[in-house]
Amino acid sequence: VERFSDDTACVATDILVDTLWAASGADEEARQVAADYLLHCVGHASREAKRGIAGASASMLVAHKSMPKSLLLRRAVELLQKTLEAWDSVALQVGENTSRSVGGVFDDLLAGQNLPALLTAALAVYRNGEASACSLLRLMFRLEEQTSKSSFVHEWVSVKRLNQLERIDPPPAGSEMCAPALHADFKRALTLPVMPSS
């Protein structure tokens, strides 16, 4: 994929999402191959394909949160983060301010997902040594702060979860810079009032 600079390198993006990454019962090795391709091409995916990438990645994360870190789990974390970033970037470029003022990228991209369970899974995966989960958690904090309605991240944060985070010492290799920033996100969330649901 990296040898090409134009869209021709990513023409199979939507097909790979439907037939491999988001397909039920897909072989793990095939999913890993698809993930490597999708990490480069997620920005070229259609809106529905992005939903498929994000939904499948979130489901894998929740289903495998108690597993030791693995390449497939890492790819699921990385793909979820990249898809959230790509979706948010497109919303900014086309001026979809209504998306941000209502429920933000989560309502658009992860509708139907149990978002608190996803956060719990991301924290569990991070505690199990997957450094990329730290960046994913930080991104979810940031994206929620861009909306006026969503407050599930701040409702999810608790002293117990902060204590769990503080017991990750030392932080997984690769998250040394992210870890203190995530800790600050948790502490800030605990001190901010939760907005009532409307």
Short mmCIF file of C-alpha atoms in Angstrom, two decimals:
data_model
loop_
_atom_site.label_atom_id
_atom_site.label_comp_id
_atom_site.label_asym_id
_atom_site.label_seq_id
_atom_site.Cartn_x
_atom_site.Cartn_y
_atom_site.Cartn_z
CA VAL A 1 0.00 0.00 0.00
CA GLU A 2 2.77 2.45 0.89
CA ARG A 3 4.25 2.22 -2.62
CA PHE A 4 1.27 4.12 -4.05
CA SER A 5 0.39 7.72 -3.36
CA ASP A 6 -3.05 7.83 -4.98
CA ASP A 7 -6.42 6.28 -4.29
CA THR A 8 -5.69 3.18 -6.37
CA ALA A 9 -3.84 1.63 -3.43
CA CYS A 10 -7.03 1.62 -1.36
CA VAL A 11 -9.65 0.51 -3.87
CA ALA A 12 -10.36 -2.70 -1.92
CA THR A 13 -11.02 -1.00 1.41
CA ASP A 14 -14.80 -1.43 1.58
CA ILE A 15 -14.60 -4.99 0.27
CA LEU A 16 -12.07 -6.01 2.92
CA VAL A 17 -14.24 -4.50 5.64
CA ASP A 18 -17.29 -6.47 4.51
CA THR A 19 -15.59 -9.78 3.76
CA LEU A 20 -12.87 -9.94 6.43
CA TRP A 21 -12.65 -7.35 9.18
CA ALA A 22 -16.35 -7.01 9.99
CA ALA A 23 -17.45 -10.44 8.77
CA SER A 24 -18.65 -12.79 11.51
CA GLY A 25 -16.51 -15.89 11.85
CA ALA A 26 -13.62 -14.49 9.82
CA ASP A 27 -10.27 -16.21 10.34
CA GLU A 28 -7.97 -14.39 12.79
CA GLU A 29 -4.97 -14.50 10.49
CA ALA A 30 -7.01 -13.10 7.61
CA ARG A 31 -8.28 -10.33 9.85
CA GLN A 32 -4.72 -9.40 10.76
CA VAL A 33 -3.80 -9.10 7.09
CA ALA A 34 -6.91 -7.01 6.44
CA ALA A 35 -6.10 -4.81 9.45
CA ASP A 36 -2.64 -3.94 8.12
CA TYR A 37 -4.25 -2.78 4.86
CA LEU A 38 -7.08 -0.90 6.59
CA LEU A 39 -4.72 1.01 8.87
CA HIS A 40 -3.31 2.67 5.75
CA CYS A 41 -6.64 3.08 3.97
CA VAL A 42 -9.24 3.89 6.61
CA GLY A 43 -9.40 7.47 5.35
CA HIS A 44 -10.56 6.16 1.96
CA ALA A 45 -13.35 4.01 3.38
CA SER A 46 -16.97 4.95 2.79
CA ARG A 47 -19.07 6.13 5.72
CA GLU A 48 -20.71 2.72 6.03
CA ALA A 49 -17.34 0.97 5.84
CA LYS A 50 -16.00 3.24 8.59
CA ARG A 51 -18.98 2.24 10.71
CA GLY A 52 -18.16 -1.39 9.98
CA ILE A 53 -14.50 -0.95 10.95
CA ALA A 54 -15.36 0.87 14.18
CA GLY A 55 -18.17 -1.49 15.18
CA ALA A 56 -16.13 -4.65 14.56
CA SER A 57 -13.08 -3.20 16.31
CA ALA A 58 -15.12 -2.18 19.35
CA SER A 59 -16.76 -5.61 19.52
CA MET A 60 -13.39 -7.36 19.36
CA LEU A 61 -12.05 -5.12 22.09
CA VAL A 62 -14.99 -5.84 24.41
CA ALA A 63 -14.95 -9.57 23.65
CA HIS A 64 -11.21 -10.02 24.18
CA LYS A 65 -10.51 -7.52 26.96
CA SER A 66 -9.29 -10.25 29.34
CA MET A 67 -6.88 -11.81 26.83
CA PRO A 68 -3.13 -11.17 26.95
CA LYS A 69 -2.08 -8.61 24.39
CA SER A 70 -2.04 -9.95 20.85
CA LEU A 71 -1.46 -8.54 17.40
CA LEU A 72 -5.16 -8.76 16.49
CA LEU A 73 -6.20 -6.96 19.67
CA ARG A 74 -3.61 -4.25 19.02
CA ARG A 75 -4.90 -3.82 15.48
CA ALA A 76 -8.47 -3.52 16.78
CA VAL A 77 -7.40 -0.75 19.16
CA GLU A 78 -5.39 1.04 16.46
CA LEU A 79 -8.17 0.74 13.87
CA LEU A 80 -10.82 2.04 16.25
CA GLN A 81 -8.65 5.04 17.07
CA LYS A 82 -7.83 5.76 13.41
CA THR A 83 -11.48 5.47 12.39
CA LEU A 84 -12.62 7.80 15.16
CA GLU A 85 -9.97 10.31 14.08
CA ALA A 86 -10.86 10.00 10.39
CA TRP A 87 -14.58 10.41 11.05
CA ASP A 88 -14.03 13.45 13.24
CA SER A 89 -11.65 15.00 10.68
CA VAL A 90 -14.19 14.62 7.87
CA ALA A 91 -16.92 16.13 10.05
CA LEU A 92 -14.71 19.17 10.62
CA GLN A 93 -13.85 19.56 6.93
CA VAL A 94 -17.48 19.52 5.74
CA GLY A 95 -18.72 21.61 8.67
CA GLU A 96 -20.94 19.02 10.33
CA ASN A 97 -21.32 21.07 13.48
CA THR A 98 -24.69 19.49 14.23
CA SER A 99 -22.93 16.16 14.74
CA ARG A 100 -20.73 17.67 17.42
CA SER A 101 -23.54 19.57 19.15
CA VAL A 102 -25.80 16.53 19.51
CA GLY A 103 -23.94 13.33 20.27
CA GLY A 104 -20.74 13.73 18.36
CA VAL A 105 -18.74 11.06 16.64
CA PHE A 106 -19.92 8.37 19.05
CA ASP A 107 -23.58 8.64 18.02
CA ASP A 108 -22.58 8.75 14.36
CA LEU A 109 -19.95 6.04 14.26
CA LEU A 110 -20.65 3.74 17.21
CA ALA A 111 -24.43 3.75 17.42
CA GLY A 112 -25.65 0.62 19.16
CA GLN A 113 -22.37 -0.02 20.97
CA ASN A 114 -22.23 -0.25 24.75
CA LEU A 115 -19.86 2.67 25.19
CA PRO A 116 -19.18 2.24 28.95
CA ALA A 117 -18.32 -1.42 28.26
CA LEU A 118 -15.98 -0.26 25.51
CA LEU A 119 -14.20 2.09 27.91
CA THR A 120 -13.92 -0.69 30.51
CA ALA A 121 -12.46 -2.99 27.87
CA ALA A 122 -9.95 -0.37 26.72
CA LEU A 123 -8.78 0.16 30.30
CA ALA A 124 -8.51 -3.61 30.85
CA VAL A 125 -6.49 -4.04 27.66
CA TYR A 126 -4.21 -1.20 28.73
CA ARG A 127 -3.74 -2.83 32.14
CA ASN A 128 -2.83 -6.06 30.31
CA GLY A 129 0.05 -4.28 28.60
CA GLU A 130 -1.35 -2.89 25.34
CA ALA A 131 0.15 0.60 25.11
CA SER A 132 -2.04 1.75 22.21
CA ALA A 133 -5.13 1.56 24.43
CA CYS A 134 -3.87 4.61 26.33
CA SER A 135 -4.12 6.79 23.22
CA LEU A 136 -7.57 5.39 22.45
CA LEU A 137 -8.83 6.28 25.91
CA ARG A 138 -7.42 9.80 25.63
CA LEU A 139 -9.06 10.25 22.24
CA MET A 140 -12.45 9.22 23.64
CA PHE A 141 -12.09 11.80 26.41
CA ARG A 142 -11.22 14.49 23.86
CA LEU A 143 -14.02 13.66 21.44
CA GLU A 144 -16.62 13.68 24.19
CA GLU A 145 -15.50 17.14 25.29
CA GLN A 146 -16.37 18.41 21.80
CA THR A 147 -20.06 17.62 22.26
CA SER A 148 -22.71 19.32 24.35
CA LYS A 149 -24.87 16.24 25.02
CA SER A 150 -22.68 13.18 25.50
CA SER A 151 -21.33 12.60 29.01
CA PHE A 152 -20.85 8.84 29.13
CA VAL A 153 -17.05 9.10 29.52
CA HIS A 154 -17.31 11.34 32.56
CA GLU A 155 -20.10 9.20 34.00
CA TRP A 156 -17.90 6.12 33.54
CA VAL A 157 -14.86 7.55 35.33
CA SER A 158 -14.72 6.71 39.04
CA VAL A 159 -12.27 6.73 41.91
CA LYS A 160 -12.05 2.94 41.59
CA ARG A 161 -11.04 3.18 37.94
CA LEU A 162 -8.56 5.94 38.74
CA ASN A 163 -7.01 3.61 41.33
CA GLN A 164 -6.83 0.85 38.71
CA LEU A 165 -5.06 3.24 36.38
CA GLU A 166 -2.61 4.30 39.08
CA ARG A 167 -1.68 0.66 39.72
CA ILE A 168 -0.35 0.37 36.16
CA ASP A 169 3.23 1.01 37.17
CA PRO A 170 5.36 1.14 35.18
CA PRO A 171 3.13 1.95 32.19
CA PRO A 172 3.32 -0.40 29.20
CA ALA A 173 6.29 0.26 26.96
CA GLY A 174 5.36 2.85 24.39
CA SER A 175 2.86 4.69 26.59
CA GLU A 176 5.30 6.48 28.87
CA MET A 177 4.28 9.92 27.57
CA CYS A 178 0.60 9.08 27.26
CA ALA A 179 0.21 7.65 30.76
CA PRO A 180 0.54 10.89 32.79
CA ALA A 181 -1.76 12.71 30.37
CA LEU A 182 -4.39 9.97 30.73
CA HIS A 183 -4.06 10.18 34.50
CA ALA A 184 -4.72 13.92 34.25
CA ASP A 185 -7.79 13.25 32.07
CA PHE A 186 -9.20 10.92 34.73
CA LYS A 187 -8.60 13.41 37.53
CA ARG A 188 -10.13 16.26 35.55
CA ALA A 189 -13.21 14.15 34.78
CA LEU A 190 -13.67 13.41 38.47
CA THR A 191 -13.67 17.11 39.34
CA LEU A 192 -16.06 18.26 36.57
CA PRO A 193 -19.83 18.17 37.12
CA VAL A 194 -21.70 15.66 34.96
CA MET A 195 -24.19 17.38 32.66
CA PRO A 196 -27.74 16.07 33.08
CA SER A 197 -29.11 14.01 30.19
CA SER A 198 -31.59 15.90 28.05
#
